[in-house]
Coordinates of C-alpha atoms in Angstrom, one line a residue:
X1 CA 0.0 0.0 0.0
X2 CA 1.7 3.4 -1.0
X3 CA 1.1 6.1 2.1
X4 CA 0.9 9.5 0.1
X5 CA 2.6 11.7 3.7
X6 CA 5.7 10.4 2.9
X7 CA 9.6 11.8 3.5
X8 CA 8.2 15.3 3.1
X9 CA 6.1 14.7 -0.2
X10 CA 3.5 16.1 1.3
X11 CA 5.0 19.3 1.0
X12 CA 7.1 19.2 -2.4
X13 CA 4.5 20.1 -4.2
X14 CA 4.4 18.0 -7.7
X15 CA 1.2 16.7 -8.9
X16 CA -1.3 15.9 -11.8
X17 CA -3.8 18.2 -13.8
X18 CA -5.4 16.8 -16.5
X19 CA -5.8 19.7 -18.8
X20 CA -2.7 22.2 -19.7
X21 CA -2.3 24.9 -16.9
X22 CA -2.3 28.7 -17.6
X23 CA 0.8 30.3 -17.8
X24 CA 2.7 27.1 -19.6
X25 CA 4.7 28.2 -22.6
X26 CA 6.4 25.0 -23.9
X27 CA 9.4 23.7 -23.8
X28 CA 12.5 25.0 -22.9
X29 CA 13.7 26.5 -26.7
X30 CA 17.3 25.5 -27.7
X31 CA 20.3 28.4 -27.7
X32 CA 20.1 30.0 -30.6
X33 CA 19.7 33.6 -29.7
X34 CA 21.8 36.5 -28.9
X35 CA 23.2 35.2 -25.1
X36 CA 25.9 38.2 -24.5
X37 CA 24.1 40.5 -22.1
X38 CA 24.0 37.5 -20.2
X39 CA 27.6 36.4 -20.9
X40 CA 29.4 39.3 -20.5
X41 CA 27.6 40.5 -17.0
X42 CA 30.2 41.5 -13.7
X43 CA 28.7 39.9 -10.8
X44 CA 28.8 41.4 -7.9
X45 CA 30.4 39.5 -4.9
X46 CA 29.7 40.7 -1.3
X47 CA 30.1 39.1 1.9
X48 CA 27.8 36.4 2.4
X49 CA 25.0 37.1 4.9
X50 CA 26.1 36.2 8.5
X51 CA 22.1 34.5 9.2
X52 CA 22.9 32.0 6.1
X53 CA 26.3 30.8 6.9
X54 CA 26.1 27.8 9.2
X55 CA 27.9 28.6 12.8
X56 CA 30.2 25.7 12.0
X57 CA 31.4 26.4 8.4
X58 CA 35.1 26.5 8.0
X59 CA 36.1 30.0 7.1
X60 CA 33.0 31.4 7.3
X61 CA 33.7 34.9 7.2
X62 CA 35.2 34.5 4.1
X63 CA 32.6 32.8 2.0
X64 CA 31.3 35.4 -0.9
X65 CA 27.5 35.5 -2.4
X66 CA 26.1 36.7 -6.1
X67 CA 23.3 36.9 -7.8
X68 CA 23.6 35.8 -11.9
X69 CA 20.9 36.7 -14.4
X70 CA 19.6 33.9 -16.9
X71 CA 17.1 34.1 -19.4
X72 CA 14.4 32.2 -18.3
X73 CA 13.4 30.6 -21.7
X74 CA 16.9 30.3 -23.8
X75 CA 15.2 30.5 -26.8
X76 CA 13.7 34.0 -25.7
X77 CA 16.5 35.7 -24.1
X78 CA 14.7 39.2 -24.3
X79 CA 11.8 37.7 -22.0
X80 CA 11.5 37.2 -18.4
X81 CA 15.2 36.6 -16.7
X82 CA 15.9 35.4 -13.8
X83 CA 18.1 35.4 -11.3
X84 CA 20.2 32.0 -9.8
X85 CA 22.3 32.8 -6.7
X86 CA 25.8 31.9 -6.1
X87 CA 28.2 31.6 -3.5
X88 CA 32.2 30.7 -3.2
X89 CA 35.1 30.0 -0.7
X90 CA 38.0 31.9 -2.2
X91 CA 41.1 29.9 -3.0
X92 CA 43.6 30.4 -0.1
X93 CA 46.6 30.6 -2.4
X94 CA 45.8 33.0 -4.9
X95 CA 49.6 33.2 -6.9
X96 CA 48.9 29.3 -7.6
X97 CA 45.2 29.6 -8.2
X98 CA 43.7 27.3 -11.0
X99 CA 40.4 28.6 -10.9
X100 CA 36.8 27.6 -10.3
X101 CA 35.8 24.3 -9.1
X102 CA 31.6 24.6 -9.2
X103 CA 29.7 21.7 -7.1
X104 CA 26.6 20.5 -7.2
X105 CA 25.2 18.4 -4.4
X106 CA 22.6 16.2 -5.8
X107 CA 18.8 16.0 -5.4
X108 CA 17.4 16.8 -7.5
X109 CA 16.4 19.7 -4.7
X110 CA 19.8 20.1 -3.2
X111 CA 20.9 23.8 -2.1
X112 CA 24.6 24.1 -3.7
X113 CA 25.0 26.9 -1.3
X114 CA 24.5 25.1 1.2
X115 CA 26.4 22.0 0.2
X116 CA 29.2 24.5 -0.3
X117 CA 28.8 26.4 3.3
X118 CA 28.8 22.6 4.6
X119 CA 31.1 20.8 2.7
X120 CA 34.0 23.1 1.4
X121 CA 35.7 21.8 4.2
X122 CA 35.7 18.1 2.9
X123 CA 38.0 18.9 -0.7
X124 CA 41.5 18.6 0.5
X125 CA 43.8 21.5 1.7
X126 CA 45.4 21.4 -1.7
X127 CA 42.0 21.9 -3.7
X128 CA 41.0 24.3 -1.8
X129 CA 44.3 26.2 -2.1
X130 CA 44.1 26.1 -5.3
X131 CA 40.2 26.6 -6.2
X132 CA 37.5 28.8 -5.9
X133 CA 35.0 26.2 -4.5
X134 CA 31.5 27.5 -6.1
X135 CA 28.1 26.6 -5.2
X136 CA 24.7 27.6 -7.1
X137 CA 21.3 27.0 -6.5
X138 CA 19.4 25.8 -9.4
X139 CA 16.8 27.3 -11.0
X140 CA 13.9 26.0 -9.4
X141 CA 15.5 25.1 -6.1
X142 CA 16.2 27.1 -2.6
X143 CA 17.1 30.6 -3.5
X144 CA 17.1 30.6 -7.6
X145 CA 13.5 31.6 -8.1
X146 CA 11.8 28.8 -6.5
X147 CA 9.2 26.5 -7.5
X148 CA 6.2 26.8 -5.2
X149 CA 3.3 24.9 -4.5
X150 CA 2.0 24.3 -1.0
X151 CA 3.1 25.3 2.3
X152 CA 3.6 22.7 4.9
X153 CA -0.2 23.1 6.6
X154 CA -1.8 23.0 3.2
X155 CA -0.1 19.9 2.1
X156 CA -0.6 18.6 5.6
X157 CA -4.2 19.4 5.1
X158 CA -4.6 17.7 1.5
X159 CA -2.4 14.4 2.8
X160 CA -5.3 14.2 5.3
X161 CA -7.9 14.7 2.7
X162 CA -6.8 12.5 0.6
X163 CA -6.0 9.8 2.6
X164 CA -5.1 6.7 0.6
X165 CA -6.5 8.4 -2.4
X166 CA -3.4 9.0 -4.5
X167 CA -5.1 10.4 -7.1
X168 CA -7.1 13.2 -5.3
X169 CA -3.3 14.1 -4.0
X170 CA -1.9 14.1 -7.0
X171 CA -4.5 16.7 -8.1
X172 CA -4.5 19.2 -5.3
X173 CA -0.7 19.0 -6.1
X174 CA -0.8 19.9 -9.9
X175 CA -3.3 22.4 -9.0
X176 CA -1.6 24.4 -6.7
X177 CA 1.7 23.8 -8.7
X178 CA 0.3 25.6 -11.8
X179 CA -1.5 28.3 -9.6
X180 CA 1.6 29.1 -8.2
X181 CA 4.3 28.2 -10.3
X182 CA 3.1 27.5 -14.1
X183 CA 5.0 29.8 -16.2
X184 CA 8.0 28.7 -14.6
X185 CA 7.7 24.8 -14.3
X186 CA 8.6 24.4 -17.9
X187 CA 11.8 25.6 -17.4
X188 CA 13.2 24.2 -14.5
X189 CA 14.7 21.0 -16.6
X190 CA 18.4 20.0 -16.3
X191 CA 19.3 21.0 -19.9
X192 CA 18.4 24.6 -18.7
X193 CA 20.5 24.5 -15.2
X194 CA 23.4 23.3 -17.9
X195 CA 23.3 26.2 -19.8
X196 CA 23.2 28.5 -16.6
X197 CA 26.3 26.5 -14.9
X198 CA 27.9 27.9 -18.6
X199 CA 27.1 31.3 -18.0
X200 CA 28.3 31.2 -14.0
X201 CA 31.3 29.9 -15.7
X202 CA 31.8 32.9 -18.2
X203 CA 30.6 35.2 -15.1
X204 CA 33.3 33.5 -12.8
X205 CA 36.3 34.4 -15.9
X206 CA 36.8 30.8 -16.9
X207 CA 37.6 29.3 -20.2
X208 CA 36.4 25.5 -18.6
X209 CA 34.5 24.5 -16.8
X210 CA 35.9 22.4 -13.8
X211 CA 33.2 20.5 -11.9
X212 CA 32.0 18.0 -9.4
X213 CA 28.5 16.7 -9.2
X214 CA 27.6 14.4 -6.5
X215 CA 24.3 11.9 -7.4
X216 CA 22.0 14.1 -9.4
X217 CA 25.0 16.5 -10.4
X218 CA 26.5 13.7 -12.4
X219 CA 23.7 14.2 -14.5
X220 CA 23.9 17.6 -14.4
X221 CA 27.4 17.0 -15.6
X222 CA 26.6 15.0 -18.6
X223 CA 24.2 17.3 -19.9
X224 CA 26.7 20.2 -19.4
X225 CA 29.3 17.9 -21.4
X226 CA 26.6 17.3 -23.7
X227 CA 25.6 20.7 -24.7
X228 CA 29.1 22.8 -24.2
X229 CA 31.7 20.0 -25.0
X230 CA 34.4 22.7 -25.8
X231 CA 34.2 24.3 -22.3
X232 CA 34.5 21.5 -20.7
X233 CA 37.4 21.2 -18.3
X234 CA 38.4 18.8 -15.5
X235 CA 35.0 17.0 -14.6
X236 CA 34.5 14.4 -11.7
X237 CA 31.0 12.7 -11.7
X238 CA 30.5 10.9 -7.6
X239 CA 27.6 7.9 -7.2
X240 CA 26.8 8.3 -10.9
X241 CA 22.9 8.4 -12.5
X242 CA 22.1 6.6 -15.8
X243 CA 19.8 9.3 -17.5
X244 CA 18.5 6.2 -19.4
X245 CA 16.8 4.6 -16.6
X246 CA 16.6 7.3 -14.1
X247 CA 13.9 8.1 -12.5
X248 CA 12.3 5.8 -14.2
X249 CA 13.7 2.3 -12.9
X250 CA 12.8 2.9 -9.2
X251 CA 12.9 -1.4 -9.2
X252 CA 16.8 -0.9 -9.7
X253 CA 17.0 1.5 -7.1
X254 CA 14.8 -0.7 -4.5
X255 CA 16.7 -3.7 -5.4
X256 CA 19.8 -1.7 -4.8
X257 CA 18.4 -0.4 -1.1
X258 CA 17.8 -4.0 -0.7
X259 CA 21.3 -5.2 -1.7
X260 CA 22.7 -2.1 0.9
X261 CA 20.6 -3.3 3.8
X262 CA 22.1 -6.7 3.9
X263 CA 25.7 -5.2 3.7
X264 CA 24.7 -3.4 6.4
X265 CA 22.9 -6.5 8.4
X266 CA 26.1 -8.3 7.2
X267 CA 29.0 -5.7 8.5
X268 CA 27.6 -6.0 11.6
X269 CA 27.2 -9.7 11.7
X270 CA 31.0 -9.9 10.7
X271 CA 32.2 -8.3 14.0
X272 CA 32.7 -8.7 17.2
X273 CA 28.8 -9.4 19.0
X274 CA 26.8 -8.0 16.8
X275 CA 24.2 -6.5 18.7
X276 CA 21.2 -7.2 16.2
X277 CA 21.6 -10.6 17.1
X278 CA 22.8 -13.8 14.5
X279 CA 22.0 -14.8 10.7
X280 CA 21.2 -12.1 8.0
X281 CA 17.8 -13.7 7.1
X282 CA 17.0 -13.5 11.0
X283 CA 18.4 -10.2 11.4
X284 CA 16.7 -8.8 8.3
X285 CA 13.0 -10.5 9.1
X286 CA 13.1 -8.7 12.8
X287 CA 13.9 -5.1 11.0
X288 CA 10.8 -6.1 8.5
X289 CA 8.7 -7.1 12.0
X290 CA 9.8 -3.6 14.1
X291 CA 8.7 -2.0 10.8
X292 CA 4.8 -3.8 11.4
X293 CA 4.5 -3.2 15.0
X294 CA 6.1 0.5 14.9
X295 CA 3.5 1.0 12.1
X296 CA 0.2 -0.6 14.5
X297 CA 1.5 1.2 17.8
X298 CA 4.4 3.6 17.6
X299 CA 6.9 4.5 19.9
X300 CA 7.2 8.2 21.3
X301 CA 10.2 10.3 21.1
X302 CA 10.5 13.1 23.9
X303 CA 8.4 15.8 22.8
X304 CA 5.6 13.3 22.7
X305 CA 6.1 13.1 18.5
X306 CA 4.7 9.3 17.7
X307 CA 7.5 7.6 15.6
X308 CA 6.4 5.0 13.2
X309 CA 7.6 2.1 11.6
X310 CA 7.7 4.2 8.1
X311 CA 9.9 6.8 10.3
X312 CA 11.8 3.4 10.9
X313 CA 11.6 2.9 7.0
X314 CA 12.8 6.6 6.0
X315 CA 15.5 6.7 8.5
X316 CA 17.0 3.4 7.4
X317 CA 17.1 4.3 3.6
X318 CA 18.9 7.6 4.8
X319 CA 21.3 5.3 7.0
X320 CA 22.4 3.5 4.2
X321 CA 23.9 6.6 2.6
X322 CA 26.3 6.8 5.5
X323 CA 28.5 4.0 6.6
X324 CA 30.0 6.2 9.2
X325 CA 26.4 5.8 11.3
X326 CA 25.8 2.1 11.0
X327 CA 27.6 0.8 14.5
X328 CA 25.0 3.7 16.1
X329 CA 22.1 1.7 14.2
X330 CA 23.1 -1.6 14.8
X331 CA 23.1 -0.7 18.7
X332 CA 19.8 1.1 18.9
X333 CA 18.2 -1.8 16.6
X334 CA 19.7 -4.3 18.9
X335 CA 18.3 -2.8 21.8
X336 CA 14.4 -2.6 20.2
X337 CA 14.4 -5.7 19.3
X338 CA 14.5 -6.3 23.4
X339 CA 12.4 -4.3 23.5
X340 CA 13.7 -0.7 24.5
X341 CA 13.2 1.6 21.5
X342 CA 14.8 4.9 23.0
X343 CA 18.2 4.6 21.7
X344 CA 16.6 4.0 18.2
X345 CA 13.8 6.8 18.6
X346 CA 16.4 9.2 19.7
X347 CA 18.7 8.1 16.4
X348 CA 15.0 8.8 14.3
X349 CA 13.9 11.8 15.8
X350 CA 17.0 13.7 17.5
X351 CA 16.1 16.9 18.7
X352 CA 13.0 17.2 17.4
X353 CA 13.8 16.6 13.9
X354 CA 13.3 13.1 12.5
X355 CA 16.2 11.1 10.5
X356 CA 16.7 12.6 7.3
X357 CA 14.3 15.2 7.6
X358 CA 16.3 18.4 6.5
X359 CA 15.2 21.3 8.8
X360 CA 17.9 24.0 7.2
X361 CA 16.3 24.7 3.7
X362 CA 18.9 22.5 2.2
X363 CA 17.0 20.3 0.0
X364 CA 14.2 22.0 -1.6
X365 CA 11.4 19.3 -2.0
X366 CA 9.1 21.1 -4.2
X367 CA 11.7 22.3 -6.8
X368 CA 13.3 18.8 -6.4
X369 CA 9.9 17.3 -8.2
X370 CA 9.9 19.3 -10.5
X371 CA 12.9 18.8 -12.1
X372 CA 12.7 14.7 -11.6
X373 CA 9.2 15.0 -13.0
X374 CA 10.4 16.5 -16.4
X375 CA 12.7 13.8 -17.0
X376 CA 9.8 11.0 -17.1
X377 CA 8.6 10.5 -20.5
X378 CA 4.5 10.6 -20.7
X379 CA 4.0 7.3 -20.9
X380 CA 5.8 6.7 -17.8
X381 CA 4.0 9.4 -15.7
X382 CA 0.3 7.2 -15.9
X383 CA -1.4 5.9 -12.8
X384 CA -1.0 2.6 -14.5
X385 CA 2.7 2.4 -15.1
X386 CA 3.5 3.5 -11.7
X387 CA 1.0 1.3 -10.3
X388 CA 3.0 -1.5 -12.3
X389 CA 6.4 0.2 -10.7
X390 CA 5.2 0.1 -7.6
X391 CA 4.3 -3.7 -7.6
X392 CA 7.9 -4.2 -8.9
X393 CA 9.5 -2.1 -6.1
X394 CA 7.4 -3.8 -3.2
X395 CA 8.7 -7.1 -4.8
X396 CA 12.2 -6.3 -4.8
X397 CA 12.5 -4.3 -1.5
X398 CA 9.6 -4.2 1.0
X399 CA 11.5 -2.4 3.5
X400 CA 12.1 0.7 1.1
X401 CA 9.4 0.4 -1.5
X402 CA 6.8 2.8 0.2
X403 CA 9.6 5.5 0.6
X404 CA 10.7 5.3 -3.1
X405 CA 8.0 4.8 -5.1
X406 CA 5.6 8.2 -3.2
X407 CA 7.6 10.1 -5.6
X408 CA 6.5 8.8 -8.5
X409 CA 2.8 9.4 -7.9
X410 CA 3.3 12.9 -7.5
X411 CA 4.4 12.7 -11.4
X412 CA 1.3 11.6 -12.8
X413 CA 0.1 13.9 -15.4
X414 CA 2.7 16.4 -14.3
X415 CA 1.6 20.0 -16.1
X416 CA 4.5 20.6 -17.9
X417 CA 5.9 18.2 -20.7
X418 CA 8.6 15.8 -20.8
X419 CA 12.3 17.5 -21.7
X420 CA 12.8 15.8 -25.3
X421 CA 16.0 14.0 -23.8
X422 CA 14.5 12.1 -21.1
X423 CA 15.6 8.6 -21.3
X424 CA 18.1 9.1 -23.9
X425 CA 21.9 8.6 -23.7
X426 CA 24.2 11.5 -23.5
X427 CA 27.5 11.1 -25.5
X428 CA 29.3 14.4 -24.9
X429 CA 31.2 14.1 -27.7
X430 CA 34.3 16.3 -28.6
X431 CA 34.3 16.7 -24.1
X432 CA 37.8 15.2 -22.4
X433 CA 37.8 12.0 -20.7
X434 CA 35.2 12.1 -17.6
X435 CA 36.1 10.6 -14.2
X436 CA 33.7 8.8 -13.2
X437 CA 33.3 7.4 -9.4
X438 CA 31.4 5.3 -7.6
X439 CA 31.3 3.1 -4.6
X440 CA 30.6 -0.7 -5.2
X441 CA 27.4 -1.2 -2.9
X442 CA 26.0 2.3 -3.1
X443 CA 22.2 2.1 -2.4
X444 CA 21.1 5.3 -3.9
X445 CA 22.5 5.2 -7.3
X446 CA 23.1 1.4 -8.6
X447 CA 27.2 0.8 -9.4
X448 CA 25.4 -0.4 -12.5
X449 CA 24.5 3.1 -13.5
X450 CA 27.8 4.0 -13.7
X451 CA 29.1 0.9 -16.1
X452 CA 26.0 2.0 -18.3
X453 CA 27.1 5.6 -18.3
X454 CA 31.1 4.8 -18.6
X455 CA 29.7 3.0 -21.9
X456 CA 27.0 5.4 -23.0
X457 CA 29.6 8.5 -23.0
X458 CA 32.0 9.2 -25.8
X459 CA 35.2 9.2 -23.6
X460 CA 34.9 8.6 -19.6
X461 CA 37.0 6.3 -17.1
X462 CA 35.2 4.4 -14.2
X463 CA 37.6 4.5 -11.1
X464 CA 35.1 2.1 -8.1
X465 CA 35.6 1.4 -4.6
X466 CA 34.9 -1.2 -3.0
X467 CA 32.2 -0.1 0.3
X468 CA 29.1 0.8 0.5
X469 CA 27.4 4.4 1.7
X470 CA 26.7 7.4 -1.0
X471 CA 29.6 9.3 -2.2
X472 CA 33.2 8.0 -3.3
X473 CA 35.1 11.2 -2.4
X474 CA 35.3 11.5 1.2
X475 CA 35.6 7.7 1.4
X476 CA 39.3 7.4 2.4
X477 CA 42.8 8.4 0.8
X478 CA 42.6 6.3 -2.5
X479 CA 38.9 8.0 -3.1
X480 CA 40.8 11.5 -2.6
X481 CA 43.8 10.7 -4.1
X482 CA 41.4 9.7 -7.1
X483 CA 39.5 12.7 -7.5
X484 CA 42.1 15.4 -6.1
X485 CA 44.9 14.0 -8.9
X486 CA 42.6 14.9 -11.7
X487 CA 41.5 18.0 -10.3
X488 CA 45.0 19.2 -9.9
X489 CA 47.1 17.9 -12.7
X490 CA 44.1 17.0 -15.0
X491 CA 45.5 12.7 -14.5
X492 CA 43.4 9.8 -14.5
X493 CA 44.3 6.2 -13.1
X494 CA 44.5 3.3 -14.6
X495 CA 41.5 1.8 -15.8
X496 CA 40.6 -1.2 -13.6
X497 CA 41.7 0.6 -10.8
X498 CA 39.8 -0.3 -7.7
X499 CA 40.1 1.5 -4.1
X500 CA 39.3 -0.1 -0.5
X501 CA 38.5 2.7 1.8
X502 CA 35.8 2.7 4.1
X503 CA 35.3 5.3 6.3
X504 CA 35.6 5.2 10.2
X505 CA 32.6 4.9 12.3
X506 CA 30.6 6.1 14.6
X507 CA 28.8 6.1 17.6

């Protein structure tokens, strides 16, 4: 049964509408117009605002903020603009600067400004000597004219209404999409964030582009190599998509999530007392029975906030992105299955917040849709083919199939129409060779994907490691040494080459 209050999807804000909304245009229009207003534009770099830098950020008093204008329609670049905003950690050694190294976190939905204010500090003392590390918010998403559709009481209200009704929710969501956002939902489609990561590049004073993109940003990578081959520079592409099957082959992904839980069932059954007990299939059946009894009576945290087995559900599917945090789980599973759940409700629901549940504004739900939506062809946005999905992902992970499949429901009959590329290859041809990495036993984007995509793209090298957990670079020193080589000195290792790190634990 698919529960449409799920991981914040009650709030995102995509949907269904039968008939075309007001305010549509079309499709995004290719480049083809005169661009240099755009091109040749001085942003102005200030101080970043002292409210939006996080109290921990390394060096936060010398992070720097911008605004860049885009055309909103590329085809029409004397129409609407907008504006997508920047920000940047200046390179500490300025005489042996290389240049700009723009990021993209992922999502789709992820704030680059605040991947950057968070995670500047994890590129190694040498990159960030020598780079600019650059962080934008795409169009759509956090503070580059957002997508907008319900606030959190009105989509609380309509998840009520609704009920089990998917339908009726995917309605209320379209309609208040299009009320709201309709002249800009066309346009919100990864080929368009490409072409504005090109003119932040121009803005910024580089003749490449120089890039990492983490999950989602790989494919925002290959459609940047795909559409600006020439100014493409030194590009490293972490837990890779496969924008052939993506996000249509939620299956792959469930069956991936499933493959992930029992490495982390088995890590912990390989050491010392495992505290979940003996036997993966024993181990795995009493996570799948704390899931039913959370679900029929759920535990409280401290604020009196009930915690359910689907809270269970979400907060293991976000576990699995993070090796570091399994010997915490495997303790505070161990204890509810005898019976004391407060170790594991505080892990769900810490202070306040529940396990995954971002509480910053760093991943923009609403905008997030939208721009997963676009890339489903029409056929695959029916009740009927999701409904099909969905018996495949139950089938294939019944611990993670609820969480992954809400979001496909919320693409039914989404308002604006499919980009022309969805589901196609990419080929990038005439780009350099593109690093691609990937851990082995990553849940969230199938080490699969990244064989298809080291095969679909006209020059690329696949460098894996072997562990699980989302995101290669931060792994260990082979993963850095990886990635930081070709950022550096523009090198690539040998293909074949494996790495072993895993990172340290905790808890």
């Amino acid at each position: 049964m698919i529960s449409i209050a799920l991981t914040g999807l009650a709030t995102a804000g995509c949907g269904t509408g039968g008939a075309r909304p007001p305010g549509l245009k079309g499709e995004p229009a290719a480049v083809g117009a005169d661009l240099s207003s755009f091109y040749g534009q001085k942003a102005v770099w200030r101080p970043c605002p002292a409210h939006e830098v996080p109290a921990g950020a390394p060096e936060r008093a010398r992070f720097e903020c911008a605004t860049v204008r885009v055309p909103l329609d590329y085809g029409r670049p004397a129409g609407r603009s907008i504006d997508v905003a920047v920000n940047r950690l200046p390179a500490r050694d300025k005489d042996k600067r290389i240049g700009s190294l723009l990021t993209n976190p992922g999502g789709p939905g992820g704030s680059g400004l605040a991947f950057v204010y968070a995670s500047a500090a994890d590129f190694s003392p040498e990159v960030r000597a020598r780079y600019d590390i650059v962080g934008m918010d795409p169009r759509g998403i956090g503070k580059s004219s957002p997508v907008r559709c319900l606030s959190e009481q009105e989509g609380a209200r309509l998840a009520k209404e609704a009920g089990e009704d998917v339908g009726m929710w995917a309605r209320g969501f379209a309609q208040a999409c299009a009320a709201r956002s309709g002249r800009l939902l066309p346009f919100v489609g990864t080929d368009n964030t490409a072409r504005d990561l090109d003119v932040v590049r121009a803005v910024l004073g580089d003749e490449k582009l120089t890039y990492y993109g983490l999950s989602y940003g790989t494919l925002l990578g290959q459609y940047y190599a795909q559409q600006f081959p020439g100014t493409t520079g030194r590009m490293v592409l972490d837990s890779v998509v496969d924008p052939t099957v993506w996000p249509n082959d939620t299956a792959a992904e469930a069956a991936a999530f499933d493959t992930a839980l029992g490495v982390f069932v088995q890590t912990c059954l390989d050491g010392p007392d495992c505290p979940m007990g003996s036997g993966r299939a024993a181990v795995t059946k009493k996570i799948d029975d704390l899931i039913t009894r959370l679900n029929k009576q759920a535990a409280t945290a401290g604020d009196g906030t009930p915690v359910t087995g689907q809270d269970l559900s979400n907060g293991l599917n976000q576990t699995l992105f993070s090796e570091e945090a399994w010997p915490l789980v495997h303790k505070a599973l161990g204890s509810a299955f005898q019976g004391d759940t407060k170790p594991l409700v505080s892990y769900l629901h810490p202070d306040g917040t529940r396990a995954g549940e971002e509480t910053n504004g760093t991943f923009d739900a609403a905008g997030g849709l939208a721009v997963r939506c676009l890339h489903l062809r029409a056929d695959q946005r029916t009740p009927g083919s999701v409904r099909e999905m969905a018996a495949e992902v139950d089938k294939a992970a019944p611990v993670f199939g609820t969480t992954l499949i809400a979001g496909r429901y919320a693409c039914t009959d989404w308002p604006a129409k499919p980009l022309p590329t969805a589901g196609r290859a990419l080929k990038a041809e005439g780009a350099p060779e593109i690093l691609l990495v990937q851990n082995s036993f990553d849940a969230a984007t199938p080490a699969q994907w990244a064989r298809s995509v080291e095969g679909q793209l006209d020059r690329a090298r696949l460098i894996t490691n072997a562990s699980g957990g989302h995101g290669f670079y931060t792994k260990g020193p082979c993963t850095r040494k990886v990635v930081d080589e070709h950022l550096l000195n523009g090198t690539l290792p040998a293909r074949g080459t494996t790495c072993h790190d895993r990172a340290p634990a905790i808890g």
